[in-house]
JSON list of C-alpha atoms in Angstrom, two decimals:
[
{"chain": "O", "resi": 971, "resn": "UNK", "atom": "CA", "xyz": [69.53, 1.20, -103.52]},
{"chain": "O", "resi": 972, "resn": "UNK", "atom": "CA", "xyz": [67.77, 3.43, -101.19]},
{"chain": "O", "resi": 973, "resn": "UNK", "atom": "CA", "xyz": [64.47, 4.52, -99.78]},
{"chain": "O", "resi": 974, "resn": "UNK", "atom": "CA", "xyz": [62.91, 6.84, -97.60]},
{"chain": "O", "resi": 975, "resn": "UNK", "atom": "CA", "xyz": [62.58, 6.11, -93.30]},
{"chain": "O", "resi": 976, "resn": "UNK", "atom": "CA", "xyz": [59.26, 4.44, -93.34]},
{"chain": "O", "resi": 977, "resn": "UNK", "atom": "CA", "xyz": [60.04, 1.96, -96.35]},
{"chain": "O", "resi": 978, "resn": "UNK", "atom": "CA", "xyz": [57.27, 3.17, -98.30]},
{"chain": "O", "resi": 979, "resn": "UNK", "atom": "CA", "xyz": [59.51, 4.49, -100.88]},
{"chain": "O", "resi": 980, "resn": "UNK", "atom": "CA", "xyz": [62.63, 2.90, -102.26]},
{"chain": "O", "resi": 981, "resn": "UNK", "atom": "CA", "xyz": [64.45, 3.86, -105.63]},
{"chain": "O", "resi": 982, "resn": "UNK", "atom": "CA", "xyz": [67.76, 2.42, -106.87]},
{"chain": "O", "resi": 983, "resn": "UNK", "atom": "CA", "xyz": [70.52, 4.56, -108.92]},
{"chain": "O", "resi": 984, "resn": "UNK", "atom": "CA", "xyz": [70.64, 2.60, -112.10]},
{"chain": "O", "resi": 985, "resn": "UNK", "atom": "CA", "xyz": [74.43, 4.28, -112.70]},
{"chain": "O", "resi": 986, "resn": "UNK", "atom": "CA", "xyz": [77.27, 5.65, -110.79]},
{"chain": "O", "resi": 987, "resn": "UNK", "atom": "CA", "xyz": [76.48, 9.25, -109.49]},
{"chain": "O", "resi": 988, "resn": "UNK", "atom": "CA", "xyz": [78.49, 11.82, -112.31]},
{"chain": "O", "resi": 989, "resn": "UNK", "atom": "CA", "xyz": [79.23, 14.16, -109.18]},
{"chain": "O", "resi": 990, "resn": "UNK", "atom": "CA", "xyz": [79.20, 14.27, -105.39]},
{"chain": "O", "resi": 991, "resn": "UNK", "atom": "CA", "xyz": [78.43, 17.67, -104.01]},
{"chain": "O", "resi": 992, "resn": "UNK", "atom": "CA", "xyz": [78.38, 18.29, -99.71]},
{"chain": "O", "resi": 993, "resn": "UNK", "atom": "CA", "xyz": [76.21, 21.70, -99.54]},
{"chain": "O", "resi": 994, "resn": "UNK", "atom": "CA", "xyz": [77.06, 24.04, -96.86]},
{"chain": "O", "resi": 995, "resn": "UNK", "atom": "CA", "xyz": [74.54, 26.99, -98.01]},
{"chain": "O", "resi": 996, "resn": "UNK", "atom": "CA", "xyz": [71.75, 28.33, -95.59]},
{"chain": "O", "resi": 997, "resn": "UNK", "atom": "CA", "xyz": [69.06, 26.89, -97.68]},
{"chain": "O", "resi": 998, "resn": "UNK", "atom": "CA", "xyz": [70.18, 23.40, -96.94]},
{"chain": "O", "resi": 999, "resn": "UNK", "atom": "CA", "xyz": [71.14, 23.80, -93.20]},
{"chain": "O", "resi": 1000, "resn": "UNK", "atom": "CA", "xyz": [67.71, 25.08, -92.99]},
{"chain": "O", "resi": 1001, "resn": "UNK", "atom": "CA", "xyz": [65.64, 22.26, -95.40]},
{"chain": "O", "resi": 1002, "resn": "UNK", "atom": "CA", "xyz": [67.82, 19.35, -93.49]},
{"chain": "O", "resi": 1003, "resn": "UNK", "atom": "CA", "xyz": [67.55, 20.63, -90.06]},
{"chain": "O", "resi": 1004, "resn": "UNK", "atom": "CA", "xyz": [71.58, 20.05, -89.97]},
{"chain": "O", "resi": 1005, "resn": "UNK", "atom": "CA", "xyz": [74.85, 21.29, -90.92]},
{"chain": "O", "resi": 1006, "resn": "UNK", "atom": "CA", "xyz": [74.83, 20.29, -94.62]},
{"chain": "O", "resi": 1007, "resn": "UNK", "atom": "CA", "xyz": [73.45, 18.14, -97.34]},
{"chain": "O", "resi": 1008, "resn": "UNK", "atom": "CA", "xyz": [75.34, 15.53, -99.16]},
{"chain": "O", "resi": 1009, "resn": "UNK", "atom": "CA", "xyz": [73.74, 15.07, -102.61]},
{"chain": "O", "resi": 1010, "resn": "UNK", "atom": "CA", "xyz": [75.24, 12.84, -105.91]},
{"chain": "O", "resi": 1011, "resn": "UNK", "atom": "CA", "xyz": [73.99, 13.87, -108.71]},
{"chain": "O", "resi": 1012, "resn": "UNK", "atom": "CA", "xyz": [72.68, 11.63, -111.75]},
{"chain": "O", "resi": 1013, "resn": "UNK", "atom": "CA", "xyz": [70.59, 11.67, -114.07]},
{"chain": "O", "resi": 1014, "resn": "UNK", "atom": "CA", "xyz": [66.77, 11.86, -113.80]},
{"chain": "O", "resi": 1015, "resn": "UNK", "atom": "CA", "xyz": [66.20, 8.71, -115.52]},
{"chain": "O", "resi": 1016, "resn": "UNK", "atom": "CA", "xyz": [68.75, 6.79, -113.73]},
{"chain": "O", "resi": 1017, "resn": "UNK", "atom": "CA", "xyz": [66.76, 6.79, -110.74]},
{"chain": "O", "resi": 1018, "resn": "UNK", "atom": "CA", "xyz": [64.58, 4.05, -110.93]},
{"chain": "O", "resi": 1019, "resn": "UNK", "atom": "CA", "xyz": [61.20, 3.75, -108.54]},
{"chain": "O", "resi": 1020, "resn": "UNK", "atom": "CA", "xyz": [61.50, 0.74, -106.93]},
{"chain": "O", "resi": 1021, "resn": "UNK", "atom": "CA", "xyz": [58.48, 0.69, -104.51]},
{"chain": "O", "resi": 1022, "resn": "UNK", "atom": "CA", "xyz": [55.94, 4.53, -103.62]},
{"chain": "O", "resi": 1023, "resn": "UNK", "atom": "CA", "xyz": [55.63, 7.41, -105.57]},
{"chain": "O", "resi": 1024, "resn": "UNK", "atom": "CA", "xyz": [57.31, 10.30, -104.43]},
{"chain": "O", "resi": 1025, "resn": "UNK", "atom": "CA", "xyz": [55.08, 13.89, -104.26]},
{"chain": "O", "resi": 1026, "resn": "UNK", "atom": "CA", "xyz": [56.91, 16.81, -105.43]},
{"chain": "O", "resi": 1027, "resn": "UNK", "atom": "CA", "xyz": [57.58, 19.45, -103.19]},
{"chain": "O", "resi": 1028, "resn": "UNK", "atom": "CA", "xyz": [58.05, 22.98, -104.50]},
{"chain": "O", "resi": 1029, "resn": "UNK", "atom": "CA", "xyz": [60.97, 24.48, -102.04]},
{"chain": "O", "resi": 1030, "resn": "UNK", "atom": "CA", "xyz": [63.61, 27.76, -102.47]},
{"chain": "O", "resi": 1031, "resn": "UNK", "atom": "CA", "xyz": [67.04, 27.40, -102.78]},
{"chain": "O", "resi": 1032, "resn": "UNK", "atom": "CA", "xyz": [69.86, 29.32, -102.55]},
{"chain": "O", "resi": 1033, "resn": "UNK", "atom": "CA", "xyz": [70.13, 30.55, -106.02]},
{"chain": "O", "resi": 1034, "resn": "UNK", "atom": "CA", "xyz": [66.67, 31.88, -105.69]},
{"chain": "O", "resi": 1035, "resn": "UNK", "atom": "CA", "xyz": [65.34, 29.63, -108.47]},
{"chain": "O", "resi": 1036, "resn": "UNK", "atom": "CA", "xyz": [63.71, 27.13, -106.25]},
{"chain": "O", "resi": 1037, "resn": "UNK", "atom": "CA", "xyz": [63.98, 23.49, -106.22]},
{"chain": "O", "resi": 1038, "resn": "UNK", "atom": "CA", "xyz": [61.07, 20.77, -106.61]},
{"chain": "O", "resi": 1039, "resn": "UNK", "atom": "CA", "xyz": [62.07, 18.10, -103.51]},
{"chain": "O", "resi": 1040, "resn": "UNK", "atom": "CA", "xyz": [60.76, 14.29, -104.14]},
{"chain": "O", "resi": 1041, "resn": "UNK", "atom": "CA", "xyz": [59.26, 13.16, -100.67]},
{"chain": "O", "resi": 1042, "resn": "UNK", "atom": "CA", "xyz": [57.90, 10.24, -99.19]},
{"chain": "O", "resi": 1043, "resn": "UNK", "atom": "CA", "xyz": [54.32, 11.32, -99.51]},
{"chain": "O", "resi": 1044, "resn": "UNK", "atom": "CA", "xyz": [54.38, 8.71, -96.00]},
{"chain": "O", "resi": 1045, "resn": "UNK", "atom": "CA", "xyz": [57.05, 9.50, -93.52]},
{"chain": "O", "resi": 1046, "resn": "UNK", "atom": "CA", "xyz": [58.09, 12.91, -95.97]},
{"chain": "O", "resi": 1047, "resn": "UNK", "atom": "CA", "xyz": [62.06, 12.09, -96.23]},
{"chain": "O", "resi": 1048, "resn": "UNK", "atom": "CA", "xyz": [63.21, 14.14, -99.14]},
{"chain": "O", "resi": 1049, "resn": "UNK", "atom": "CA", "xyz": [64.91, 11.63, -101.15]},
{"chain": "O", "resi": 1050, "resn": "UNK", "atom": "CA", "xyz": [65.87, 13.67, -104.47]},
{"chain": "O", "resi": 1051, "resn": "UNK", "atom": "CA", "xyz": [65.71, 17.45, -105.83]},
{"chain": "O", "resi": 1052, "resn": "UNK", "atom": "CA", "xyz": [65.33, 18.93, -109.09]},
{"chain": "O", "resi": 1053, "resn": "UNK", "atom": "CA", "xyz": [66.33, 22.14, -109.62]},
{"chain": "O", "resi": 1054, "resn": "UNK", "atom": "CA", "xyz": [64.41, 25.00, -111.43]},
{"chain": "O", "resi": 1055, "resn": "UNK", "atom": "CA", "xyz": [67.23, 25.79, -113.94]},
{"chain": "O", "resi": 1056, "resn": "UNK", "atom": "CA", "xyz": [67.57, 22.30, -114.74]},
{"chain": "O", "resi": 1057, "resn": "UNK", "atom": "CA", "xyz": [64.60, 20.56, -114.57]},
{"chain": "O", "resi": 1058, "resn": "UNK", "atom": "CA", "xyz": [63.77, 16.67, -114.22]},
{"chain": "O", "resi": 1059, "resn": "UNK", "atom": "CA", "xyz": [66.80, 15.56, -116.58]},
{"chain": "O", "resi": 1060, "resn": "UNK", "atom": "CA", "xyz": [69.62, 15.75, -113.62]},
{"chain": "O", "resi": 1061, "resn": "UNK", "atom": "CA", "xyz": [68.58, 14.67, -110.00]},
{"chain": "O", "resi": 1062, "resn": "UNK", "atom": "CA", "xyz": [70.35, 15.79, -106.65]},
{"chain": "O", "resi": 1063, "resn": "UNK", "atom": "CA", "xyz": [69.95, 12.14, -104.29]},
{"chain": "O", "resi": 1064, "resn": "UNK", "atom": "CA", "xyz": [69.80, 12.42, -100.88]},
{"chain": "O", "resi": 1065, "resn": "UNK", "atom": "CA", "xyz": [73.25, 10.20, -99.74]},
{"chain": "O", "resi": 1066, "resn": "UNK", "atom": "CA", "xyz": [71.87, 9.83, -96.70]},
{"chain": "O", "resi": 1067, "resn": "UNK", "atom": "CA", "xyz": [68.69, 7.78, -98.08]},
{"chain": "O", "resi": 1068, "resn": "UNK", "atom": "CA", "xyz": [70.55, 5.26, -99.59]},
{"chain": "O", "resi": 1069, "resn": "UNK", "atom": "CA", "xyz": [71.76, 2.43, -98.02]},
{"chain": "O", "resi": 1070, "resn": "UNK", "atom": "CA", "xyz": [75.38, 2.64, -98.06]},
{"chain": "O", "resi": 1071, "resn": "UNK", "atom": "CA", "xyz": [75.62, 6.44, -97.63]},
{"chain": "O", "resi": 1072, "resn": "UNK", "atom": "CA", "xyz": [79.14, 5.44, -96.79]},
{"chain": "O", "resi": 1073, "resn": "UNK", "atom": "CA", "xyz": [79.97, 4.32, -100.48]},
{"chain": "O", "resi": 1074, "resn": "UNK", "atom": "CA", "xyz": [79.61, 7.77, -101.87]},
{"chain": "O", "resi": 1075, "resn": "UNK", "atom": "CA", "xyz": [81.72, 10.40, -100.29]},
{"chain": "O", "resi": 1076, "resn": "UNK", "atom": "CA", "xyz": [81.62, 14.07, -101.50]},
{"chain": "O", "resi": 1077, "resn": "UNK", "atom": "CA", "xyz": [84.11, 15.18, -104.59]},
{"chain": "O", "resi": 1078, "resn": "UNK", "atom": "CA", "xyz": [83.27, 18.79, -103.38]},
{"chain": "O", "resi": 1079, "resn": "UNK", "atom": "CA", "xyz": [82.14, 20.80, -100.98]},
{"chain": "O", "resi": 1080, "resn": "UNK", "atom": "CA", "xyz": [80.25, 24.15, -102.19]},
{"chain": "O", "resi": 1081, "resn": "UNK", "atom": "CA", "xyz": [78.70, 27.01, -100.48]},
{"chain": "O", "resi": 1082, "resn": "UNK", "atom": "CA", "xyz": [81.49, 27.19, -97.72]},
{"chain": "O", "resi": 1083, "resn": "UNK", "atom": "CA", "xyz": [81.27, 30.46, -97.16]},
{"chain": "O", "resi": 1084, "resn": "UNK", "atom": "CA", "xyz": [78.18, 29.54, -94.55]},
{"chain": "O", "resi": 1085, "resn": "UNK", "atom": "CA", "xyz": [79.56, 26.18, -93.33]},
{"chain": "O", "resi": 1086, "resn": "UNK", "atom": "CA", "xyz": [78.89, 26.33, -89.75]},
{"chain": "O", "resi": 1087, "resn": "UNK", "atom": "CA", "xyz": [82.37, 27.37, -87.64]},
{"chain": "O", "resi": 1088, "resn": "UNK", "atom": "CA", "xyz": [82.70, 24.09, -86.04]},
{"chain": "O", "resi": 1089, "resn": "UNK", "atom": "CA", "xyz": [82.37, 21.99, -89.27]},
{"chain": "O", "resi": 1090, "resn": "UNK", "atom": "CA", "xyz": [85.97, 20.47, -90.01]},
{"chain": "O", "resi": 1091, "resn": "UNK", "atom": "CA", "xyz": [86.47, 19.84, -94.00]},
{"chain": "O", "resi": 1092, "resn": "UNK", "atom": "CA", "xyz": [88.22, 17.13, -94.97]},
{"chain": "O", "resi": 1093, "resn": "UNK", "atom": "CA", "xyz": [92.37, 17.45, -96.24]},
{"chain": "O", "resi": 1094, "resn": "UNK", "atom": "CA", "xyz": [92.47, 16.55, -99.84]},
{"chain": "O", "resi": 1095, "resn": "UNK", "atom": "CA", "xyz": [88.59, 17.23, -100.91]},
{"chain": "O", "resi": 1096, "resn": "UNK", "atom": "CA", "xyz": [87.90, 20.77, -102.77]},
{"chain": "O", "resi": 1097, "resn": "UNK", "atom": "CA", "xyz": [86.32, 23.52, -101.07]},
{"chain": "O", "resi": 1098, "resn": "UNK", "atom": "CA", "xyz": [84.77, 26.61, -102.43]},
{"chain": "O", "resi": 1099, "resn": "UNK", "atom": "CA", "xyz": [83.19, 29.55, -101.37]},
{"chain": "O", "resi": 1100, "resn": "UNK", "atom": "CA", "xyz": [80.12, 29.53, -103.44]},
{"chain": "O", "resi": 1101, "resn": "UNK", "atom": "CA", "xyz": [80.06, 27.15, -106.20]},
{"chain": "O", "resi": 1102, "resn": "UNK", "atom": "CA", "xyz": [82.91, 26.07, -109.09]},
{"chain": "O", "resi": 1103, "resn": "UNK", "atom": "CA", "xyz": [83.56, 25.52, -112.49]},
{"chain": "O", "resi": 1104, "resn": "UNK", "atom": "CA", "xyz": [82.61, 21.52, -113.09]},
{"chain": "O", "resi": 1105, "resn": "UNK", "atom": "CA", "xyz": [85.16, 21.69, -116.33]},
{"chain": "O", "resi": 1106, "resn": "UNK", "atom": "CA", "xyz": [87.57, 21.96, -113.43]},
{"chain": "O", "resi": 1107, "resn": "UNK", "atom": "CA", "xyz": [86.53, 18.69, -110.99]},
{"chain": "O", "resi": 1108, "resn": "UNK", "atom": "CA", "xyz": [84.58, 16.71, -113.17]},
{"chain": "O", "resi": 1109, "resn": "UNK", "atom": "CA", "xyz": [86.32, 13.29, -114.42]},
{"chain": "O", "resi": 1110, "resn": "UNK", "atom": "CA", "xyz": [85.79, 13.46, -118.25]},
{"chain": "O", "resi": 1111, "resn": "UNK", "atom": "CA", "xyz": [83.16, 10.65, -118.36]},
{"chain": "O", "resi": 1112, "resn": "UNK", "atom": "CA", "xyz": [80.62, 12.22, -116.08]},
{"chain": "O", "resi": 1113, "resn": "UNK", "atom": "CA", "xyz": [81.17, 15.86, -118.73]},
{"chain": "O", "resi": 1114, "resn": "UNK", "atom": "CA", "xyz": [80.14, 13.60, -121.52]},
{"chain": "O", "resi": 1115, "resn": "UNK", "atom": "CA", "xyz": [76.98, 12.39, -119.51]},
{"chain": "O", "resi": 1116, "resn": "UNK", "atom": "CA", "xyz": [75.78, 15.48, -118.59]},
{"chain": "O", "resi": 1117, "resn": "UNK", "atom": "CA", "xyz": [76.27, 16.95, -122.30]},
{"chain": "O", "resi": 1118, "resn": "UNK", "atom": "CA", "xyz": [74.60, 14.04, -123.16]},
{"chain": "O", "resi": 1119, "resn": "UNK", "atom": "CA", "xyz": [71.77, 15.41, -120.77]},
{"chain": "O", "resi": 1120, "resn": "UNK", "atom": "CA", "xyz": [71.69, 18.96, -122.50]},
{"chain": "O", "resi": 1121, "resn": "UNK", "atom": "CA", "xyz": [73.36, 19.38, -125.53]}
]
């Protein structure tokens, strides 16, 4: 489970996330206000609305396709992202929103070639530059869910 800062809205992930991502690109320092975002993707529809309705905000990323943020339309926490190229079917939560942010560590962490210098990355997690091939890190059960999502 997980909500936003006020309480208005809360949402619980009806499945395990398929990937964990840590962002270090400029577009996320920059939307967070900090050194990185740590998002777990799922599907759309595993992201049940517990409580508030979310407002879409229409934001750029760093791939230049822009992203639509879901905020509190309250307190404004973004709590999810969908981006352009991918639509509604796969959502990017907010770890930080949900209760045990703790529980779900990142598999990867992407865009490192504009992780700030005093950032330490963590021995044993992968690391890229920019972004990587998910044939490569994915476990085999969270490939079949997202062809599931798009084939």
């Amino acid at each position: 489970m997980g909500g936003c800062a006020c309480g208005t809205t809360r949402y619980r992930l009806t499945d395990a996330p398929m990937f964990v991502h840590c962002c270090h690109c400029t577009s996320c320092q920059t939307e967070t206000g900090s050194a990185f975002v740590i998002n777990a993707l799922i599907e759309g529809h595993r992201v049940e609305l517990l409580a508030g309705e979310p407002e879409a905000v229409a934001t750029p990323s760093e791939s230049g396709n822009g992203q639509e943020i879901m905020r509190c339309p309250t307190c404004h926490v973004a709590l999810w992202s969908h981006y352009a190229t991918l639509g509604r079917k796969l959502a990017f939560v907010r770890v930080g929103t949900l209760d045990a942010p703790g529980e779900v560590p990142p598999d990867v962490h992407i865009f490192t070639r504009s992780k700030l210098p005093w950032v330490t990355l963590p021995e044993g997690t992968p690391a890229v530059d920019v972004y990587y091939d998910s044939q490569q890190l994915w476990p085999e059960a969270s490939l079949a869910r997202r062809r599931m999502l798009f084939d």
